[in-house]
Amino acid sequence: MTLSMHAQDSQPYTLRTQSNVVLVPATVQTKHGEMIYALKPEQFVVEDNGVPQTIHLDEDTDSLGLTMVVLLQCSRSAVMESAHIAGLATMIDSIVGGAPHQIAVVSYSEDPTLLGNFSSDTAETAETLAQLTPCDGSAAATFDAVAYATKLLEARDDHNRHVILLVSETRDHGSKTKAAEVIAALGRTNTVVDSVAFSPGKTEILNDLHYGGGSGPIGLLVMAVNALKKNVSHELAALSGGEYINFTTRNSFDEGMLQLTNHIHNYYLLSFQPKSGPDGNPSPGMHSIRVSAPDYPSARLRFRESYFSGALDTVPPEAQ
């Protein structure tokens, strides 16, 4: 397939049948927070490690299938938050919209538990969520749980958009999975994490990584791992192109979920096939993504900030 730089041509392009395609969800807002609609592919510039890419823009994201794992922390301070998230089932229904979908529900403390397997019946999902109860334990092994959810999604092999809706604290407590392994798995599988963080307290909300700030694939990975250790829910969303909200009350939860739903239904789904190396695959390691809209220099853009290519054979000590 031959595309002009930064734009798409009239030839068929189906994300669900392409290999080595990197999906880059992006939202574009004015400095006052209003969505900017109807941008064309030629109005975006997407860079992979500083190299401009040939991009495709999917015109109708709502028609694409959605496979989602709702991942809920049930331990620690989650015990005090159950009343605040009582409207979660209704909000998930709004997030799904009219798209074909499959939803699974997983709770976790020390270990993840599959409460409800993938189903297209939103009433069944709501019933599963209603059965969620607080669990004992001081663990909140978020890295382990996200790794588990990613494997569930990868096993589906359904070519839908893959999303994890993570409802949790902002810090990991007790995971055996390394942060670098989670970053690599999300990047390899094009999985987006939308994060809903409760009781953030005084947790530092970090700046987005964006392009730059790291040197080479290891430097980028170390930077991402360090950010995850400070606020796992925020950085998983930033790295994967998802949304991040936090709440302390039922009203702030509902308002945040409405904001998240609005963004999900109004994002641009950009994609590109990375410039290939001699073996036909992109260079191994962590890649930094940068998206800009030159026609709107003052716009606020949120987008997937990285992807990972190849296998994570060894994790350097500074990235553990």
Coordinates of C-alpha atoms in Angstrom, one line a residue:
M1 CA 0.0 0.0 0.0
T2 CA 1.4 3.4 -1.0
L3 CA 0.2 6.5 0.9
S4 CA 1.3 10.1 0.4
M5 CA 3.2 11.4 3.4
H6 CA 0.9 12.3 6.4
A7 CA -2.2 11.4 4.4
Q8 CA -4.3 8.5 3.2
D9 CA -5.3 7.6 -0.3
S10 CA -8.5 6.1 -1.6
Q11 CA -7.3 2.4 -1.4
P12 CA -9.1 0.2 1.2
Y13 CA -7.4 0.2 4.6
T14 CA -8.7 -2.0 7.3
L15 CA -7.0 -1.8 10.7
R16 CA -8.3 -5.3 11.6
T17 CA -6.4 -6.9 8.7
Q18 CA -3.1 -5.0 8.8
S19 CA 0.1 -6.3 10.5
N20 CA 2.5 -4.0 12.3
V21 CA 0.0 -1.2 12.6
V22 CA 0.4 1.2 15.5
L23 CA -2.9 2.7 16.6
V24 CA -2.7 6.2 18.0
P25 CA -6.0 7.5 19.5
A26 CA -5.9 11.3 19.8
T27 CA -8.1 14.1 21.0
V28 CA -7.8 17.7 20.0
Q29 CA -9.2 20.5 22.1
T30 CA -9.0 24.3 22.2
K31 CA -7.2 25.9 25.1
H32 CA -10.6 26.3 26.7
G33 CA -11.3 22.6 26.5
E34 CA -13.8 22.5 23.6
M35 CA -13.4 19.6 21.2
I36 CA -12.1 20.3 17.6
Y37 CA -14.0 18.2 15.1
A38 CA -13.7 17.2 11.5
L39 CA -9.9 17.4 11.1
K40 CA -8.5 15.6 8.0
P41 CA -5.5 13.2 8.0
E42 CA -3.3 15.7 6.3
Q43 CA -3.9 18.1 9.2
F44 CA -2.0 15.8 11.6
V45 CA 1.7 15.1 11.8
V46 CA 2.7 11.9 13.6
E47 CA 6.3 11.2 14.5
D48 CA 7.9 7.9 15.6
N49 CA 11.1 8.6 17.4
G50 CA 11.2 12.0 15.6
V51 CA 10.6 10.5 12.1
P52 CA 7.3 11.7 10.3
Q53 CA 5.1 8.8 9.4
T54 CA 2.5 8.1 6.7
I55 CA -0.8 8.0 8.6
H56 CA -4.3 6.8 8.2
L57 CA -7.4 8.3 9.9
D58 CA -10.3 6.0 10.6
E59 CA -13.5 8.0 9.8
D60 CA -15.9 6.1 12.0
T61 CA -14.5 4.8 15.3
D62 CA -17.9 4.1 16.7
S63 CA -18.5 1.4 14.1
L64 CA -15.3 -0.5 15.1
G65 CA -15.8 -3.4 17.5
L66 CA -14.8 -2.9 21.2
T67 CA -13.4 -5.5 23.5
M68 CA -13.0 -4.2 27.0
V69 CA -11.8 -5.6 30.4
V70 CA -13.2 -3.6 33.3
L71 CA -10.5 -4.0 35.9
L72 CA -11.5 -3.1 39.5
Q73 CA -9.4 -2.9 42.6
C74 CA -11.3 -4.3 45.5
S75 CA -8.8 -4.0 48.3
R76 CA -7.3 -1.2 50.5
S77 CA -9.0 2.1 50.1
A78 CA -11.4 0.6 47.5
V79 CA -13.5 -0.5 50.5
M80 CA -14.5 3.1 51.0
E81 CA -15.2 3.9 47.4
S82 CA -17.9 1.4 46.5
A83 CA -20.7 3.8 47.0
H84 CA -19.0 6.4 44.8
I85 CA -18.9 4.1 41.7
A86 CA -22.4 2.8 42.0
G87 CA -23.2 4.3 38.5
L88 CA -20.3 2.4 36.8
A89 CA -22.5 0.0 34.8
T90 CA -24.5 2.9 33.3
M91 CA -21.4 4.7 32.4
I92 CA -19.9 1.6 30.7
D93 CA -23.1 1.4 28.7
S94 CA -22.5 5.0 27.5
I95 CA -18.8 4.3 26.7
V96 CA -19.8 1.3 24.6
G97 CA -22.5 3.2 22.7
G98 CA -23.7 1.4 19.6
A99 CA -20.4 -0.4 18.8
P100 CA -20.3 -4.2 18.6
H101 CA -18.7 -5.1 21.9
Q102 CA -17.5 -7.8 24.4
I103 CA -16.9 -6.9 28.0
A104 CA -15.3 -8.9 30.8
V105 CA -15.1 -7.9 34.5
V106 CA -12.0 -8.6 36.7
S107 CA -11.4 -7.6 40.3
Y108 CA -8.1 -7.7 42.1
S109 CA -6.2 -7.3 45.3
E110 CA -3.1 -9.6 45.4
D111 CA -4.3 -11.7 42.5
P112 CA -6.8 -10.9 39.7
T113 CA -10.1 -12.7 39.6
L114 CA -12.3 -13.1 36.6
L115 CA -15.8 -12.2 37.8
G116 CA -17.5 -12.2 34.4
N117 CA -16.2 -13.5 31.1
F118 CA -16.6 -11.6 27.9
S119 CA -20.2 -10.9 27.0
S120 CA -22.0 -8.6 24.6
D121 CA -25.0 -8.4 27.0
T122 CA -24.7 -5.1 29.0
A123 CA -27.3 -6.3 31.4
E124 CA -25.1 -9.3 32.2
T125 CA -22.2 -6.9 32.7
A126 CA -24.2 -4.7 35.1
E127 CA -25.3 -7.8 37.1
T128 CA -21.6 -8.9 37.4
L129 CA -20.6 -5.4 38.6
A130 CA -23.4 -5.4 41.2
Q131 CA -21.9 -8.5 42.7
L132 CA -18.5 -6.8 43.3
T133 CA -17.7 -6.6 47.0
P134 CA -14.7 -5.2 48.9
C135 CA -11.9 -7.8 49.5
D136 CA -9.4 -8.2 52.3
G137 CA -5.7 -7.7 52.0
S138 CA -3.2 -4.9 51.9
A139 CA -2.1 -5.6 48.3
A140 CA -3.2 -3.7 45.2
A141 CA -1.1 -5.5 42.5
T142 CA -2.1 -3.2 39.6
F143 CA 0.8 -4.2 37.3
D144 CA -0.1 -7.9 37.8
A145 CA -3.8 -7.2 37.1
V146 CA -3.1 -5.1 34.0
A147 CA -0.8 -7.8 32.7
Y148 CA -3.6 -10.4 33.2
A149 CA -6.1 -8.2 31.5
T150 CA -3.8 -7.6 28.5
K151 CA -3.4 -11.4 28.1
L152 CA -7.2 -11.8 28.2
L153 CA -7.5 -9.3 25.4
E154 CA -4.7 -10.6 23.3
A155 CA -6.2 -14.1 23.5
R156 CA -9.4 -12.9 21.9
D157 CA -7.7 -12.2 18.5
D158 CA -10.9 -10.5 17.4
H159 CA -9.3 -7.4 15.7
N160 CA -11.5 -5.1 17.7
R161 CA -10.2 -2.1 19.6
H162 CA -8.8 -3.4 22.9
V163 CA -9.4 -1.3 26.0
I164 CA -8.8 -1.8 29.8
L165 CA -11.0 0.4 32.0
L166 CA -8.9 0.5 35.2
V167 CA -10.6 1.7 38.5
S168 CA -7.9 1.8 41.1
E169 CA -5.6 3.7 43.4
T170 CA -2.8 5.6 41.8
R171 CA 0.0 3.4 43.1
D172 CA 0.9 -0.3 42.8
H173 CA 1.2 -2.4 45.9
G174 CA 2.7 -5.9 45.7
S175 CA 3.0 -6.7 42.1
K176 CA 5.4 -9.4 40.9
T177 CA 5.2 -8.2 37.3
K178 CA 7.8 -5.6 36.4
A179 CA 6.6 -2.2 35.1
A180 CA 8.7 -2.6 32.0
E181 CA 6.9 -5.8 31.1
V182 CA 3.5 -4.1 31.4
I183 CA 4.7 -1.2 29.2
A184 CA 6.0 -3.6 26.6
A185 CA 2.9 -5.7 26.5
L186 CA 0.5 -2.8 26.2
G187 CA 2.7 -1.4 23.4
R188 CA 2.9 -4.6 21.4
T189 CA -0.8 -5.3 21.6
N190 CA -2.2 -1.8 20.9
T191 CA -4.1 -1.9 24.2
V192 CA -5.5 1.4 25.5
V193 CA -5.9 2.0 29.2
D194 CA -8.6 4.4 30.5
S195 CA -7.9 5.1 34.1
V196 CA -10.3 6.1 36.9
A197 CA -8.3 6.8 40.1
F198 CA -10.0 7.1 43.5
S199 CA -8.7 9.0 46.5
P200 CA -5.6 10.4 44.8
G201 CA -4.9 12.5 47.9
K202 CA -1.6 14.2 47.5
T203 CA -0.3 11.9 44.8
E204 CA 1.7 13.8 42.3
I205 CA 0.0 14.1 38.9
L206 CA 2.8 13.9 36.5
N207 CA 3.3 15.8 33.2
D208 CA 2.8 13.7 30.1
L209 CA 6.0 12.2 28.7
H210 CA 5.5 13.2 25.0
Y211 CA 8.5 13.2 22.6
G212 CA 11.9 13.8 24.1
G213 CA 13.2 13.4 27.6
G214 CA 14.7 10.0 27.0
S215 CA 17.8 8.8 25.2
G216 CA 17.3 5.7 23.0
P217 CA 14.9 2.8 23.7
I218 CA 16.3 2.1 27.1
G219 CA 16.3 5.7 28.2
L220 CA 12.6 6.0 27.2
L221 CA 11.8 2.8 29.0
V222 CA 13.5 3.9 32.2
M223 CA 11.7 7.3 32.1
A224 CA 8.3 5.5 31.6
V225 CA 9.0 3.0 34.4
N226 CA 9.9 5.8 36.9
A227 CA 6.7 7.7 36.0
L228 CA 4.7 4.5 36.6
K229 CA 6.1 4.1 40.0
K230 CA 4.8 7.5 41.0
N231 CA 1.3 7.3 39.5
V232 CA 0.6 4.0 37.7
S233 CA -3.0 4.9 36.6
H234 CA -2.1 8.2 35.1
E235 CA 0.9 7.0 33.2
L236 CA -0.7 3.9 31.8
A237 CA -3.3 6.1 30.3
A238 CA -0.8 8.6 29.0
L239 CA 1.5 5.9 27.5
S240 CA -1.4 4.0 25.8
G241 CA -3.4 7.0 24.6
G242 CA -6.3 6.6 27.1
E243 CA -8.0 9.0 29.4
Y244 CA -7.3 9.7 33.1
I245 CA -9.7 11.0 35.6
N246 CA -9.7 11.0 39.4
F247 CA -12.5 11.4 41.9
T248 CA -13.2 11.7 45.7
T249 CA -17.1 11.8 45.6
R250 CA -20.0 10.3 43.8
N251 CA -20.6 13.5 41.9
S252 CA -16.9 13.9 40.8
F253 CA -16.9 10.2 39.7
D254 CA -20.1 10.8 37.6
E255 CA -18.7 14.0 36.1
G256 CA -15.3 12.4 35.3
M257 CA -16.9 9.4 33.7
L258 CA -19.1 11.7 31.5
Q259 CA -15.9 13.5 30.5
L260 CA -14.2 10.2 29.7
T261 CA -17.2 9.0 27.7
N262 CA -17.3 12.3 25.7
H263 CA -13.6 12.0 24.8
I264 CA -13.9 8.3 23.9
H265 CA -16.6 9.1 21.4
N266 CA -14.8 12.1 19.9
Y267 CA -11.3 11.0 19.5
Y268 CA -9.4 10.6 16.2
L269 CA -8.1 7.1 15.6
L270 CA -4.8 7.6 13.7
S271 CA -2.6 4.7 12.7
F272 CA 0.6 4.1 10.9
Q273 CA 2.9 1.2 9.8
P274 CA 6.3 2.0 11.2
K275 CA 9.3 2.4 8.9
S276 CA 10.6 -1.2 8.7
G277 CA 14.1 -2.4 9.3
P278 CA 16.0 -5.0 7.3
D279 CA 13.8 -7.8 8.8
G280 CA 10.6 -6.1 7.9
N281 CA 9.9 -5.0 11.5
P282 CA 10.3 -1.7 13.2
S283 CA 13.5 -1.2 15.3
P284 CA 13.2 -3.1 18.6
G285 CA 12.6 -1.4 21.9
M286 CA 10.6 1.6 23.2
H287 CA 9.4 4.1 20.6
S288 CA 8.3 7.7 21.4
I289 CA 5.2 9.0 19.5
R290 CA 4.5 12.7 19.0
V291 CA 1.3 14.0 17.4
S292 CA 0.7 17.6 16.3
A293 CA -1.9 19.6 14.4
P294 CA 0.0 22.5 12.7
D295 CA -3.1 24.3 11.7
Y296 CA -4.0 24.6 15.4
P297 CA -0.8 25.6 17.2
S298 CA -2.5 26.5 20.5
A299 CA -4.6 23.3 20.6
R300 CA -4.3 20.8 23.4
L301 CA -3.6 17.3 22.1
R302 CA -3.8 14.0 24.0
F303 CA -2.5 11.0 22.3
R304 CA -0.7 7.7 22.7
E305 CA 2.8 8.5 23.6
S306 CA 4.7 5.3 23.0
Y307 CA 4.7 1.8 21.7
F308 CA 7.0 -1.2 22.1
S309 CA 8.5 -3.3 19.3
G310 CA 10.0 -6.7 19.7
A311 CA 10.6 -8.9 22.8
L312 CA 11.6 -7.6 26.2
D313 CA 14.4 -10.2 26.6
T314 CA 16.0 -8.6 29.7
V315 CA 14.9 -5.8 32.0
P316 CA 17.9 -3.5 32.9
P317 CA 18.1 -3.0 36.7
E318 CA 17.3 0.7 36.3
A319 CA 14.0 -0.2 34.6
Q320 CA 12.8 -2.6 37.3

